[in-house]
Short mmCIF file of C-alpha atoms in Angstrom, two decimals:
data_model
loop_
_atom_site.label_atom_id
_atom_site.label_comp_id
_atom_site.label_asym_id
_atom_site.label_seq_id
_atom_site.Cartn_x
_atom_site.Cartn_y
_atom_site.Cartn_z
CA UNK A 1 0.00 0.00 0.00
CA UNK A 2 1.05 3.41 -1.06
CA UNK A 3 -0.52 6.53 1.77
CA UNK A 4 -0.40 10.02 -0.16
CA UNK A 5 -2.60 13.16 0.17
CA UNK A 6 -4.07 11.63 3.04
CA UNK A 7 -5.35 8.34 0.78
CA UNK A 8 -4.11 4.79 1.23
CA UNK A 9 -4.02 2.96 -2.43
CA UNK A 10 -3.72 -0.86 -1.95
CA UNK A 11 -0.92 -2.64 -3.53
CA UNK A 12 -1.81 -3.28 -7.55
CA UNK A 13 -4.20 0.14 -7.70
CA UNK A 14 -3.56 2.05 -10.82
CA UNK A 15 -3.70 5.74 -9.94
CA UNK A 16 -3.65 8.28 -12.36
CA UNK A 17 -2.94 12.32 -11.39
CA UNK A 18 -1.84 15.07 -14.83
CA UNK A 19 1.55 16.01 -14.67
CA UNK A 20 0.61 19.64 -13.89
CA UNK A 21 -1.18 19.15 -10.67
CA UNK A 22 1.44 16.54 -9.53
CA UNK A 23 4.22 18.89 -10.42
CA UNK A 24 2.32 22.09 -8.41
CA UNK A 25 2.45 20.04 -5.16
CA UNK A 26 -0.99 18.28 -5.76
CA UNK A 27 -1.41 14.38 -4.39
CA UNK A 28 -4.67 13.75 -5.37
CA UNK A 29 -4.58 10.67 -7.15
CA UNK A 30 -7.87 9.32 -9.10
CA UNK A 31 -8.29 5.35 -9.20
CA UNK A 32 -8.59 4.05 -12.86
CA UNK A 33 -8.15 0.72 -11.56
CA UNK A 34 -9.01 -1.34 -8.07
CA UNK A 35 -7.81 -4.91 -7.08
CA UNK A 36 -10.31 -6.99 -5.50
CA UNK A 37 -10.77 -10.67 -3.98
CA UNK A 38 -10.40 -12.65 -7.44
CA UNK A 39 -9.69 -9.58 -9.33
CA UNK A 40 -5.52 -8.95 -10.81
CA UNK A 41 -4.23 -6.03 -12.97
CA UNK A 42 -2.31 -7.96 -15.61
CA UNK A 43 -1.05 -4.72 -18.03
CA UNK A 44 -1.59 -1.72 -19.38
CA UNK A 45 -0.13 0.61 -22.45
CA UNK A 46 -0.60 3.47 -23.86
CA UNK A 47 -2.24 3.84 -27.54
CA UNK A 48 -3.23 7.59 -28.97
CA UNK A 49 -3.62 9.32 -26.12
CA UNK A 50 -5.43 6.73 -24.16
CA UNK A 51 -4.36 4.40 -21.65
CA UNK A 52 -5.72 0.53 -22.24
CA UNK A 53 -5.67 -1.87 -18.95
CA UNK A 54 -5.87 -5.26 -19.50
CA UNK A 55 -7.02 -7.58 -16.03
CA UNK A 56 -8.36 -10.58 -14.69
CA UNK A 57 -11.40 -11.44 -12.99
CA UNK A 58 -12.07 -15.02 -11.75
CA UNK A 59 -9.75 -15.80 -14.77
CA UNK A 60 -11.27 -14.06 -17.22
CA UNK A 61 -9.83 -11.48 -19.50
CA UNK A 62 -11.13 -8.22 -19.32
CA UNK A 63 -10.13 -4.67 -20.85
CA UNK A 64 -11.02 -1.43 -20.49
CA UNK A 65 -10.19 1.92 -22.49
CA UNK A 66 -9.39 5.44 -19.98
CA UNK A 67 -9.16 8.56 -21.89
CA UNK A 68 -7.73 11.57 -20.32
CA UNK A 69 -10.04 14.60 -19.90
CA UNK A 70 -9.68 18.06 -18.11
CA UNK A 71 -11.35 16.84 -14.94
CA UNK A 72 -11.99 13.41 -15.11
CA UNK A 73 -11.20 10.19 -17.34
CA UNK A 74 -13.50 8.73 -19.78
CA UNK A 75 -13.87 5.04 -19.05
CA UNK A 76 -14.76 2.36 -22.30
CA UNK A 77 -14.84 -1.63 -21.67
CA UNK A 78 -13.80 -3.41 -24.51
CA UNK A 79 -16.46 -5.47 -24.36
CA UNK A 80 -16.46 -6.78 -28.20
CA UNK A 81 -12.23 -8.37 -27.21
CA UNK A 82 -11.87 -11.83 -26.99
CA UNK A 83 -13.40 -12.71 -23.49
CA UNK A 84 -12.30 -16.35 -23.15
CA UNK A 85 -9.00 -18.74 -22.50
CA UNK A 86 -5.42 -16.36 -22.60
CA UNK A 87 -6.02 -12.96 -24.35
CA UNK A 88 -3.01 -10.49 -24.94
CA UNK A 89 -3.56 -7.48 -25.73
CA UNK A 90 -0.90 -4.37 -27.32
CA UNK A 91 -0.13 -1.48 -29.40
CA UNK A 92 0.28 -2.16 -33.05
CA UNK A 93 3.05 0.48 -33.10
CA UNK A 94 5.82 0.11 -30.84
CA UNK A 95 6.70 4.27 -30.51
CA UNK A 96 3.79 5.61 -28.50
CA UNK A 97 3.61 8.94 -30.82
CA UNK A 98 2.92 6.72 -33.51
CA UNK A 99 0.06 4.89 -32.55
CA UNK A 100 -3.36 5.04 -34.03
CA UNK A 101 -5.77 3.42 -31.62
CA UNK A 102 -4.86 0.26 -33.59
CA UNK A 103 -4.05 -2.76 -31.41
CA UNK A 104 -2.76 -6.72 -31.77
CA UNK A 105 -4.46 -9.66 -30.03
CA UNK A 106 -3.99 -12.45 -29.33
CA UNK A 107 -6.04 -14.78 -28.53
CA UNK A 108 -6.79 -18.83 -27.85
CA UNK A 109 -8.07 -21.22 -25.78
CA UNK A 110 -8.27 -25.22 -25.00
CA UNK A 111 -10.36 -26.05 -28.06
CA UNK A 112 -9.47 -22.40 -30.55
CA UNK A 113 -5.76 -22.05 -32.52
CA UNK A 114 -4.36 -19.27 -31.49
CA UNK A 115 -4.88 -16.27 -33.30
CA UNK A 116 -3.34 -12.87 -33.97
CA UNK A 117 -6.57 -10.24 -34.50
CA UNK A 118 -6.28 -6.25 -35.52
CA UNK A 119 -8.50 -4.06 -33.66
CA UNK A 120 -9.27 -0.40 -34.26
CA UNK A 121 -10.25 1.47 -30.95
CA UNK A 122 -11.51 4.52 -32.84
CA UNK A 123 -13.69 2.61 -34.63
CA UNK A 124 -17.42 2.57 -33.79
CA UNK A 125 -18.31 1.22 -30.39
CA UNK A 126 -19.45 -2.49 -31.85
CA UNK A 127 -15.74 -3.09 -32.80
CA UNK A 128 -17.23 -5.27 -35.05
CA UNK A 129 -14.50 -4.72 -37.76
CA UNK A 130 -11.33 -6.79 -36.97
CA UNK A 131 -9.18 -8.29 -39.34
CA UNK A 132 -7.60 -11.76 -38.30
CA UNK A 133 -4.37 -11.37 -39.27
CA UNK A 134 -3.32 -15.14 -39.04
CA UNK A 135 -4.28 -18.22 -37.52
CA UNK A 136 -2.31 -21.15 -36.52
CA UNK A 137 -3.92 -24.71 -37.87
CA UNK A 138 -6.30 -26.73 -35.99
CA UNK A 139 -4.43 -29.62 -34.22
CA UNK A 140 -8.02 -31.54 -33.69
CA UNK A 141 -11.29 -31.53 -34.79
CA UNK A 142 -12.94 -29.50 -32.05
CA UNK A 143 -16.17 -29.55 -32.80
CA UNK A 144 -19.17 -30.48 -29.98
CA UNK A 145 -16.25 -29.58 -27.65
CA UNK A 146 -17.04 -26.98 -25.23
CA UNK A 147 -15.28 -25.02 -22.48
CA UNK A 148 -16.92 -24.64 -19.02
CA UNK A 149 -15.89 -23.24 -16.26
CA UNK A 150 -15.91 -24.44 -12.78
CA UNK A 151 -14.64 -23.96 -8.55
CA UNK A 152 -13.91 -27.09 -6.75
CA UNK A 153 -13.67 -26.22 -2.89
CA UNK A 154 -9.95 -26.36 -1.12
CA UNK A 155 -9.53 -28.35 2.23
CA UNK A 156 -9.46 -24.53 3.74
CA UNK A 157 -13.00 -23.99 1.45
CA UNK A 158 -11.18 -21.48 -0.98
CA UNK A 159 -12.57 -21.49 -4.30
CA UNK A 160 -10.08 -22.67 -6.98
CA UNK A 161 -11.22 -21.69 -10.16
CA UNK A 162 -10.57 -24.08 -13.34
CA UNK A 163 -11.81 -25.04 -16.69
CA UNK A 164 -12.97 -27.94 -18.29
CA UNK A 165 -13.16 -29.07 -22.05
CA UNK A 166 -15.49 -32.00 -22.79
CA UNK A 167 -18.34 -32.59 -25.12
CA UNK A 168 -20.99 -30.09 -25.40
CA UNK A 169 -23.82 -32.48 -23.74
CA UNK A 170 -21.79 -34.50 -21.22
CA UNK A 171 -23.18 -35.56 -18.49
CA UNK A 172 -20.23 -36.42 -16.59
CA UNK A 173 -20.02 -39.89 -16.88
CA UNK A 174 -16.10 -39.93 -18.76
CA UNK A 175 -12.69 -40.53 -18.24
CA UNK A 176 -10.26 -36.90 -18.07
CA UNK A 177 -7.22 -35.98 -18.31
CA UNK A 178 -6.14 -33.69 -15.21
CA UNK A 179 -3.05 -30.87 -15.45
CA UNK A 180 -2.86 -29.01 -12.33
CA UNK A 181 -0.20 -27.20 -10.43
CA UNK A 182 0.56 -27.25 -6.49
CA UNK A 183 0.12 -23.07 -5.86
CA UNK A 184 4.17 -22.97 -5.92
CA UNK A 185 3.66 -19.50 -7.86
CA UNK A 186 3.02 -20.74 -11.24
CA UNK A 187 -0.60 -20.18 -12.14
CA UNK A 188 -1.63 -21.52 -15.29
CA UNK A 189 -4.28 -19.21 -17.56
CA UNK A 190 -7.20 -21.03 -18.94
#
């Protein structure tokens, strides 16, 4: 945790204050970005003139779009990203005066290739328009597969999140294959 101006921001907060106030002695810092129980900041970047955040809830990928204004920031979830299994998200041009509001990602999951998408954040709202750029081959045939998510309860009764792959109208009744890891500060990402 981080006191200053008389606040206390919790370890992992992303606080935001313009360069002018902080330079004239100001400390007031606004939150763009709280951790919570089941709830990790994985990255952020900036992308013509407006900082993208990219975190996790419950494993989930999540982003959201903060554009600077004179009093307060403008806050737009990118709601229309990928939203499932391991989603990365960057700038499409590595110099930050550069960049367009274009951005990679990539995205995959148990039963999807990965894939490398183009996204336009100044584009309308839908974000209907992206362009896959390229897509790695199908290993299987994944068809009536489905991914589910799940919590089995810890010895302690913590909630371990985890996914599952299996046919689309299992019922339960089949033999799996189980990859897990002991907690030893390797987490594994859907």
């Amino acid at each position: 945790p981080w006191t200053v101006g008389g606040t206390t921001h919790p370890a992992d907060a992303l606080i935001v204050i313009s360069l002018c106030s902080f330079l004239a002695g100001g400390r007031r810092f606004e939150t763009l970005f709280q951790p919570g129980e089941r709830r990790s900041l994985q990255s952020f970047f900036w992308n013509d003139g407006k900082l993208i955040i990219s975190y996790l809830i419950n494993l989930v990928p999540r982003f959201e779009m903060f554009t600077p204004g004179h009093q307060e920031w403008t806050r737009r979830v990118l709601d229309t990203l990928p939203a499932e299994g391991t989603v990365h998200v960057w700038s499409f041009d590595a110099a930050v005066h550069e960049a367009n509001g274009e951005v990679l990602v990539c995205a995959q999951d148990p039963i999807t290739p990965p894939q490398l998408l183009l996204f336009d954040l100044n584009a309308a709202p839908s974000l209907s328009a992206s362009a896959i750029l390229k897509r790695s081959p199908e290993n299987f045939d994944a068809s009536g597969l489905v991914v589910t998510r799940h919590e089995a309860v810890s010895i302690d009764h913590e909630l371990i999140p985890y996914t599952q792959v299996g046919p689309a109208n299992g019922n339960g009744d089949a033999p799996i294959h189980l990859s897990a890891y002991g907690g030893f500060g390797v987490s594994l990402l859907p």
